[in-house]
């Protein structure tokens, strides 16, 4: 029964994607849903995109191992990213009426900055999308009792996500996300009620976690611990802001007020509901400690699904895996579309020149297919955990794209030369530390962020020696 439910759910997902394709008439419809989404849909797509496999499976497993201190990146950094994006970036970017975040870097700086940040953004998505494909493979394997292997499940999941993303674009994602947000909210609340009863009540679970030291959040008062804590926090809080998926949701709103409110509300909802999977996973230590001890070291991401499969009735299983599939599919589709659009608009298009709308839309869809294949290949050959896949994805945009974005919006003296030096200093120092001393006192990505800030300041204040300075032509 559970398998048939999953099949039915996937058929509905594909049908919605094909219906959404009827709303796509040009590239703007495909990328930003015609800038027509109301507040409830913007909030839904912000929330559902971020509430993915790393939230349900990755963050909950990481909490079991390291407590609150171990999940500072997500949900704390992740939810703050959405709130900060809404409060400080949404209004300014919405007024520019752009198609991609890469377009901003071209208008503010130069084609070179546009191409380099575009490539960094595309590369950063490999880990995030691959985490969703890995989770889909896991779900298929679990619900079919290993009749579908995780390997085959990844391929099947990739194909399904590709089909409904390929045709409907952002319209497909928006319609899916509204449906999936409701499934996630209802499903998670119901499962929380069922598991709470089995674990002796929510108060008992929380008290047990507190006694076990799981609520210790702030780092020890030593330089390495503080720097590691800050590094983990800013990776997702700041590194996620210059991402196409965040930008698309801002630009898809029907006006700038909705863009701001939708991002903030989505971030707040994400923070609140992210703790339900954490609560469920910790409840497993009370309901089935033997199962937790057997999985915690090698397969911690299996703890929550195994708890549901072996300790809840079939209806609860349907609700849980419906919510889980909803969270995975919404995130996978969004993170598949975003880098494909960025690569088409900000890397390929500048090399070829002006395209007609039909040609541009065709190329975008072709890139979606190519990126889907690349993601599936990456997922099949990666041994990283879902949580680490997602956390590592944002390091490259943190050290290359965030400082030029923030400086360009809030510092009038920022120049093309400063942006290029910022990207060079941030990326090179990050890569150097990742190779030579990845576990040193300074987290490589945090050192890269500091270097990027220094590079921007020095490059912008020095006499201009590089072409492409857009400072004089920039309009707020």
Coordinates of C-alpha atoms in Angstrom, one line a residue:
X1 CA 0.0 0.0 0.0
X2 CA 2.8 2.4 0.8
X3 CA 4.5 1.7 -2.5
X4 CA 1.3 2.4 -4.4
X5 CA 0.8 5.6 -2.6
X6 CA 4.3 6.7 -3.6
X7 CA 3.6 5.8 -7.2
X8 CA 0.3 7.7 -7.1
X9 CA 2.0 10.8 -5.6
X10 CA 4.7 10.8 -8.3
X11 CA 2.1 10.5 -11.1
X12 CA 0.3 13.6 -9.6
X13 CA 3.6 15.5 -9.5
X14 CA 4.3 14.8 -13.1
X15 CA 0.7 15.8 -14.1
X16 CA 1.0 19.1 -12.3
X17 CA 4.3 19.8 -14.1
X18 CA 2.6 19.1 -17.5
X19 CA -0.3 21.4 -16.5
X20 CA 2.1 24.1 -15.5
X21 CA 3.7 23.9 -19.0
X22 CA 0.5 25.5 -20.4
X23 CA 1.3 28.7 -18.5
X24 CA 4.8 29.0 -20.0
X25 CA 4.9 31.2 -23.1
X26 CA 8.4 32.8 -22.8
X27 CA 11.6 32.7 -20.7
X28 CA 10.2 35.1 -18.1
X29 CA 7.3 32.7 -17.4
X30 CA 9.7 29.8 -17.2
X31 CA 12.2 31.6 -14.9
X32 CA 10.1 33.8 -12.6
X33 CA 6.5 32.7 -13.2
X34 CA 5.7 36.0 -15.0
X35 CA 6.3 37.9 -11.7
X36 CA 2.7 37.2 -10.8
X37 CA 2.8 35.1 -7.6
X38 CA 0.7 36.2 -4.6
X39 CA 2.0 36.2 -1.0
X40 CA 0.7 32.7 0.0
X41 CA 2.4 31.2 -3.0
X42 CA 5.7 33.0 -2.5
X43 CA 5.7 32.0 1.1
X44 CA 4.9 28.4 0.1
X45 CA 7.7 28.2 -2.5
X46 CA 10.3 29.7 -0.1
X47 CA 9.4 27.3 2.7
X48 CA 9.0 24.2 0.5
X49 CA 12.2 24.8 -1.4
X50 CA 14.3 24.9 1.8
X51 CA 12.4 22.2 3.7
X52 CA 14.3 19.4 1.9
X53 CA 16.0 16.1 2.6
X54 CA 18.7 17.8 4.7
X55 CA 16.0 19.2 7.0
X56 CA 14.1 15.9 7.5
X57 CA 16.9 13.4 7.3
X58 CA 20.2 15.3 7.5
X59 CA 19.6 17.9 10.3
X60 CA 17.7 15.4 12.5
X61 CA 20.6 12.9 12.3
X62 CA 23.2 15.6 12.9
X63 CA 21.3 16.7 16.0
X64 CA 21.4 13.2 17.4
X65 CA 25.2 13.2 17.0
X66 CA 26.1 16.8 18.0
X67 CA 23.1 18.5 19.5
X68 CA 22.1 22.1 18.8
X69 CA 25.7 23.1 18.3
X70 CA 26.0 20.7 15.5
X71 CA 23.1 22.2 13.5
X72 CA 24.0 25.8 13.7
X73 CA 24.2 25.9 9.9
X74 CA 20.8 24.5 9.4
X75 CA 18.1 25.5 10.5
X76 CA 19.7 28.5 12.3
X77 CA 21.8 29.8 9.5
X78 CA 19.4 28.7 6.8
X79 CA 16.3 30.4 8.2
X80 CA 18.3 33.6 8.9
X81 CA 19.4 33.6 5.3
X82 CA 15.8 33.8 4.1
X83 CA 14.9 36.5 6.7
X84 CA 18.0 38.6 5.8
X85 CA 17.4 38.2 2.1
X86 CA 13.8 39.5 2.6
X87 CA 14.7 42.4 4.8
X88 CA 17.9 43.7 3.1
X89 CA 18.1 42.4 -0.4
X90 CA 14.6 41.6 -1.8
X91 CA 13.3 45.2 -2.3
X92 CA 16.5 46.4 -4.0
X93 CA 16.8 43.4 -6.3
X94 CA 13.0 43.3 -7.1
X95 CA 13.1 46.9 -8.4
X96 CA 15.8 46.0 -10.9
X97 CA 13.4 43.6 -12.7
X98 CA 16.2 41.0 -13.6
X99 CA 15.9 37.5 -14.9
X100 CA 18.7 36.0 -12.9
X101 CA 21.0 36.9 -10.0
X102 CA 23.9 36.8 -12.5
X103 CA 22.3 39.7 -14.4
X104 CA 22.9 41.9 -11.3
X105 CA 26.7 41.2 -11.4
X106 CA 26.8 42.2 -15.1
X107 CA 24.9 45.5 -14.5
X108 CA 26.8 46.4 -11.4
X109 CA 30.2 45.3 -12.4
X110 CA 31.0 43.6 -15.8
X111 CA 30.5 40.6 -18.0
X112 CA 33.6 39.0 -16.5
X113 CA 32.1 39.2 -13.0
X114 CA 28.8 37.9 -14.3
X115 CA 30.4 34.8 -15.9
X116 CA 32.6 34.0 -12.9
X117 CA 29.8 34.3 -10.3
X118 CA 27.5 32.4 -12.6
X119 CA 30.0 29.5 -12.7
X120 CA 30.4 29.6 -9.0
X121 CA 26.7 29.5 -8.4
X122 CA 26.2 26.6 -10.8
X123 CA 28.9 24.6 -9.2
X124 CA 27.5 25.2 -5.7
X125 CA 24.2 23.6 -6.7
X126 CA 25.8 20.2 -7.4
X127 CA 25.9 19.2 -3.7
X128 CA 22.5 20.6 -2.9
X129 CA 20.6 18.9 -5.7
X130 CA 22.6 15.7 -5.3
X131 CA 21.5 15.5 -1.6
X132 CA 17.9 15.5 -2.8
X133 CA 18.6 12.8 -5.4
X134 CA 20.4 10.7 -2.7
X135 CA 17.4 11.0 -0.4
X136 CA 15.0 10.0 -3.2
X137 CA 17.0 6.9 -3.8
X138 CA 16.9 6.1 0.0
X139 CA 13.1 6.6 0.1
X140 CA 12.5 4.3 -2.8
X141 CA 14.8 1.6 -1.3
X142 CA 13.1 1.8 2.1
X143 CA 9.4 1.8 1.0
X144 CA 10.0 -1.0 -1.5
X145 CA 11.9 -3.1 1.1
X146 CA 15.0 -2.9 -1.1
X147 CA 13.2 -4.3 -4.2
X148 CA 14.3 -0.9 -5.7
X149 CA 17.9 -0.3 -4.9
X150 CA 19.1 3.1 -3.8
X151 CA 21.1 3.3 -7.0
X152 CA 18.0 2.7 -9.2
X153 CA 16.0 4.9 -7.0
X154 CA 18.3 7.8 -7.6
X155 CA 18.0 7.3 -11.4
X156 CA 14.2 7.0 -11.2
X157 CA 14.0 10.1 -8.9
X158 CA 16.2 12.1 -11.2
X159 CA 14.0 11.3 -14.2
X160 CA 10.8 12.2 -12.4
X161 CA 12.1 15.5 -11.1
X162 CA 13.5 16.3 -14.6
X163 CA 10.1 15.7 -16.3
X164 CA 8.0 18.1 -14.3
X165 CA 10.7 20.7 -14.0
X166 CA 11.7 20.6 -17.6
X167 CA 8.3 21.6 -19.0
X168 CA 6.7 23.8 -16.3
X169 CA 9.7 25.7 -15.0
X170 CA 9.0 28.1 -12.1
X171 CA 5.2 27.8 -12.7
X172 CA 5.5 24.1 -12.1
X173 CA 7.6 24.6 -9.0
X174 CA 5.2 27.2 -7.5
X175 CA 2.2 25.0 -8.0
X176 CA 4.0 22.0 -6.6
X177 CA 5.3 23.9 -3.6
X178 CA 1.9 25.2 -2.6
X179 CA 0.6 21.6 -2.6
X180 CA 3.7 20.2 -0.9
X181 CA 3.8 22.9 1.8
X182 CA 0.4 21.8 3.0
X183 CA 1.4 18.1 2.8
X184 CA 4.5 18.8 4.8
X185 CA 2.8 20.8 7.5
X186 CA -0.1 18.4 8.0
X187 CA 2.1 15.3 7.7
X188 CA 4.8 16.5 10.1
X189 CA 2.3 17.7 12.7
X190 CA 0.4 14.4 12.6
X191 CA 3.5 12.3 12.9
X192 CA 4.8 14.5 15.7
X193 CA 1.5 13.8 17.6
X194 CA 1.8 10.0 17.0
X195 CA 5.5 9.7 17.9
X196 CA 5.0 12.0 21.0
X197 CA 2.4 9.6 22.3
X198 CA 4.7 6.6 21.9
X199 CA 7.7 8.4 23.5
X200 CA 5.8 9.4 26.6
X201 CA 4.9 12.9 25.6
X202 CA 6.7 15.9 24.2
X203 CA 7.7 17.2 27.6
X204 CA 9.4 13.9 28.4
X205 CA 11.3 13.9 25.1
X206 CA 12.5 17.5 25.6
X207 CA 13.5 16.9 29.2
X208 CA 15.5 13.8 28.2
X209 CA 17.3 15.7 25.4
X210 CA 18.1 18.5 27.8
X211 CA 19.5 16.1 30.4
X212 CA 21.6 14.5 27.7
X213 CA 23.2 17.9 26.9
X214 CA 21.6 18.1 23.4
X215 CA 20.5 21.7 23.9
X216 CA 24.1 23.1 24.4
X217 CA 24.3 25.7 21.7
X218 CA 27.0 28.3 22.2
X219 CA 30.6 27.3 21.6
X220 CA 33.3 26.9 24.2
X221 CA 35.2 30.1 25.0
X222 CA 38.2 29.2 22.9
X223 CA 39.3 30.7 19.6
X224 CA 39.0 27.4 17.5
X225 CA 35.5 26.6 18.8
X226 CA 34.3 30.2 18.3
X227 CA 35.7 30.4 14.8
X228 CA 34.2 27.0 13.9
X229 CA 30.8 28.0 15.2
X230 CA 30.9 31.3 13.2
X231 CA 32.1 29.6 10.1
X232 CA 29.3 27.0 10.2
X233 CA 26.7 29.8 10.8
X234 CA 27.8 32.2 8.1
X235 CA 28.2 29.4 5.5
X236 CA 24.5 29.0 5.0
X237 CA 23.3 32.4 6.4
X238 CA 25.4 34.4 4.0
X239 CA 26.5 31.9 1.4
X240 CA 22.9 31.1 0.4
X241 CA 21.9 34.7 -0.3
X242 CA 23.5 35.0 -3.7
X243 CA 21.7 32.0 -5.0
X244 CA 19.4 31.8 -8.0
X245 CA 16.7 29.9 -6.1
X246 CA 16.4 32.6 -3.5
X247 CA 16.5 35.3 -6.1
X248 CA 13.8 33.5 -8.3
X249 CA 11.3 33.5 -5.4
X250 CA 11.9 37.2 -4.8
X251 CA 11.5 38.0 -8.4
X252 CA 8.4 35.8 -8.9
X253 CA 6.3 37.9 -6.4
X254 CA 3.7 40.2 -7.9
X255 CA 5.2 43.2 -6.1
X256 CA 8.1 44.2 -3.9
X257 CA 6.0 44.1 -0.7
X258 CA 5.1 40.5 -1.4
X259 CA 8.8 39.7 -2.2
X260 CA 9.9 41.0 1.2
X261 CA 7.1 39.4 3.2
X262 CA 7.2 36.1 1.4
X263 CA 10.9 35.6 2.1
X264 CA 10.6 36.6 5.8
X265 CA 7.5 34.5 6.4
X266 CA 9.0 31.5 4.6
X267 CA 12.1 31.8 6.7
X268 CA 10.2 32.0 10.0
X269 CA 8.0 29.0 9.1
X270 CA 11.1 27.0 8.1
X271 CA 12.8 27.6 11.4
X272 CA 9.7 26.5 13.4
X273 CA 8.9 23.4 11.4
X274 CA 12.5 22.3 11.1
X275 CA 12.4 21.2 14.7
X276 CA 9.7 18.6 14.1
X277 CA 12.0 16.1 12.4
X278 CA 14.6 16.8 15.1
X279 CA 12.0 16.0 17.7
X280 CA 11.0 12.8 15.9
X281 CA 14.5 11.6 15.5
X282 CA 15.4 12.1 19.1
X283 CA 12.2 10.3 20.1
X284 CA 13.7 7.3 18.5
X285 CA 16.3 7.1 21.3
X286 CA 13.4 6.6 23.7
X287 CA 11.2 4.3 21.6
X288 CA 13.9 2.1 20.0
X289 CA 17.4 2.7 21.5
X290 CA 18.8 -0.5 20.0
X291 CA 17.9 0.6 16.5
X292 CA 19.5 4.1 17.1
X293 CA 22.7 2.5 18.4
X294 CA 22.9 0.2 15.5
X295 CA 22.5 3.0 12.9
X296 CA 24.0 6.2 14.6
X297 CA 27.6 5.6 13.4
X298 CA 27.2 4.3 9.8
X299 CA 23.7 5.2 8.7
X300 CA 22.3 8.0 10.9
X301 CA 20.0 9.3 8.1
X302 CA 18.1 6.0 8.2
X303 CA 17.1 6.4 11.9
X304 CA 14.0 8.5 11.3
X305 CA 12.6 6.5 8.3
X306 CA 13.2 3.2 10.2
X307 CA 11.4 4.6 13.2
X308 CA 8.4 5.4 11.1
X309 CA 8.4 2.0 9.2
X310 CA 8.6 -0.1 12.3
X311 CA 6.8 1.8 15.0
X312 CA 3.8 3.5 13.4
X313 CA 0.6 2.3 11.6
X314 CA 0.3 2.4 7.8
X315 CA -1.6 5.7 7.7
X316 CA 1.2 7.4 9.7
X317 CA 3.7 5.9 7.3
X318 CA 1.8 7.3 4.3
X319 CA 1.7 10.7 5.9
X320 CA 5.4 10.7 6.8
X321 CA 6.7 9.5 3.4
X322 CA 4.2 11.8 1.7
X323 CA 5.7 14.8 3.6
X324 CA 9.2 13.5 3.0
X325 CA 8.7 13.1 -0.7
X326 CA 7.0 16.5 -0.8
X327 CA 10.0 18.1 0.8
X328 CA 12.5 16.3 -1.4
X329 CA 10.7 16.9 -4.7
X330 CA 10.1 20.6 -4.0
X331 CA 13.7 21.2 -3.2
X332 CA 15.1 19.0 -6.0
X333 CA 13.0 20.8 -8.7
X334 CA 14.0 24.2 -7.5
X335 CA 17.6 23.5 -7.2
X336 CA 17.7 21.8 -10.6
X337 CA 16.1 24.7 -12.4
X338 CA 18.1 27.5 -10.7
X339 CA 21.6 26.6 -11.8
X340 CA 20.4 25.6 -15.3
X341 CA 18.9 29.0 -15.8
X342 CA 22.0 30.8 -14.4
X343 CA 24.3 28.8 -16.7
X344 CA 22.1 29.6 -19.8
X345 CA 21.6 33.3 -19.1
X346 CA 24.9 34.3 -17.6
X347 CA 27.5 31.9 -19.1
X348 CA 26.2 30.7 -22.5
X349 CA 24.2 33.6 -23.6
X350 CA 27.0 36.2 -23.3
X351 CA 29.1 34.0 -25.6
X352 CA 26.5 33.7 -28.3
X353 CA 24.7 37.0 -28.2
X354 CA 21.0 37.9 -28.6
X355 CA 18.5 35.1 -28.8
X356 CA 14.8 35.0 -29.5
X357 CA 12.5 33.9 -26.8
X358 CA 11.8 30.5 -28.3
X359 CA 15.5 29.8 -28.8
X360 CA 16.4 30.9 -25.3
X361 CA 13.6 28.7 -23.7
X362 CA 14.8 25.7 -25.8
X363 CA 18.4 26.1 -24.7
X364 CA 17.3 26.5 -21.0
X365 CA 15.4 23.2 -21.2
X366 CA 18.4 21.6 -22.8
X367 CA 20.7 22.7 -20.0
X368 CA 18.2 21.4 -17.4
X369 CA 18.5 18.0 -19.0
X370 CA 22.3 18.2 -19.0
X371 CA 22.5 19.4 -15.4
X372 CA 20.1 16.6 -14.3
X373 CA 22.5 14.0 -15.8
X374 CA 25.5 15.6 -14.1
X375 CA 23.7 15.7 -10.7
X376 CA 22.7 12.1 -10.9
X377 CA 26.3 11.1 -11.7
X378 CA 27.6 13.2 -8.8
X379 CA 25.0 11.7 -6.4
X380 CA 25.8 8.1 -7.4
X381 CA 29.5 8.6 -6.7
X382 CA 29.4 10.7 -3.6
X383 CA 29.9 9.3 -0.1
X384 CA 29.1 12.5 1.8
X385 CA 26.2 12.7 4.1
X386 CA 23.1 14.7 3.0
X387 CA 23.7 17.4 5.7
X388 CA 27.4 17.8 4.6
X389 CA 26.4 17.9 0.9
X390 CA 24.2 20.8 1.5
X391 CA 26.4 22.7 3.9
X392 CA 29.4 22.4 1.6
X393 CA 27.4 23.6 -1.4
X394 CA 27.4 27.2 0.0
X395 CA 31.1 27.6 0.7
X396 CA 31.9 28.6 -2.9
X397 CA 29.2 31.3 -3.1
X398 CA 30.1 32.6 0.4
X399 CA 33.7 33.3 -0.7
X400 CA 33.0 34.4 -4.3
X401 CA 29.5 35.9 -4.7
X402 CA 28.3 37.3 -1.4
X403 CA 30.7 40.2 -0.9
X404 CA 30.3 41.6 -4.4
X405 CA 26.5 41.4 -4.0
X406 CA 26.3 43.1 -0.6
X407 CA 29.0 45.6 -1.5
X408 CA 27.4 46.5 -4.8
X409 CA 24.0 47.2 -3.1
X410 CA 25.2 49.0 0.0
X411 CA 28.6 50.6 -0.9
X412 CA 28.6 53.1 -3.7
X413 CA 32.4 53.0 -4.0
X414 CA 32.5 49.3 -4.9
X415 CA 34.0 48.8 -8.3
X416 CA 34.5 46.1 -10.9
X417 CA 38.2 45.9 -9.9
X418 CA 37.2 45.4 -6.3
X419 CA 34.7 42.7 -7.2
X420 CA 37.3 40.8 -9.2
X421 CA 39.9 41.1 -6.5
X422 CA 37.4 40.0 -3.9
X423 CA 36.5 36.9 -5.8
X424 CA 40.2 36.0 -6.4
X425 CA 41.2 36.6 -2.8
X426 CA 38.2 34.7 -1.4
X427 CA 38.4 31.7 -3.7
X428 CA 42.1 31.3 -3.6
X429 CA 42.5 31.6 0.2
X430 CA 39.5 29.2 0.7
X431 CA 40.9 26.6 -1.7
X432 CA 44.4 26.9 -0.2
X433 CA 43.3 26.3 3.3
X434 CA 41.0 23.4 2.2
X435 CA 44.1 21.7 0.7
X436 CA 46.7 22.6 3.3
X437 CA 44.9 22.8 6.6
X438 CA 41.2 22.0 6.4
X439 CA 40.9 21.3 10.1
X440 CA 42.9 24.2 11.4
X441 CA 41.9 27.0 13.7
X442 CA 40.4 29.0 10.9
X443 CA 37.6 27.3 8.9
X444 CA 38.6 27.7 5.3
X445 CA 35.4 29.3 4.2
X446 CA 35.4 31.8 7.0
X447 CA 39.0 32.8 6.2
X448 CA 37.9 33.0 2.5
X449 CA 35.1 35.4 3.5
X450 CA 37.4 37.7 5.4
X451 CA 39.8 37.7 2.4
X452 CA 37.0 38.5 0.0
X453 CA 36.0 41.5 2.1
X454 CA 39.6 42.8 2.3
X455 CA 39.9 42.2 -1.5
X456 CA 36.8 44.3 -2.2
X457 CA 37.9 47.2 0.0
X458 CA 41.5 47.3 -1.4
X459 CA 40.4 46.7 -5.0
X460 CA 37.8 49.4 -4.9
X461 CA 40.0 52.0 -3.2
X462 CA 43.1 51.6 -5.3
X463 CA 43.4 53.5 -8.6
X464 CA 41.5 51.7 -11.4
X465 CA 43.8 49.6 -13.4
X466 CA 41.2 47.1 -14.7
X467 CA 38.6 47.9 -17.4
X468 CA 34.9 47.6 -16.8
X469 CA 34.4 49.9 -13.8
X470 CA 30.6 50.5 -13.6
X471 CA 30.6 52.8 -10.6
X472 CA 29.8 55.9 -12.5
X473 CA 26.9 54.3 -14.4
X474 CA 25.3 52.6 -11.5
X475 CA 21.9 53.7 -10.4
X476 CA 20.4 52.7 -7.0

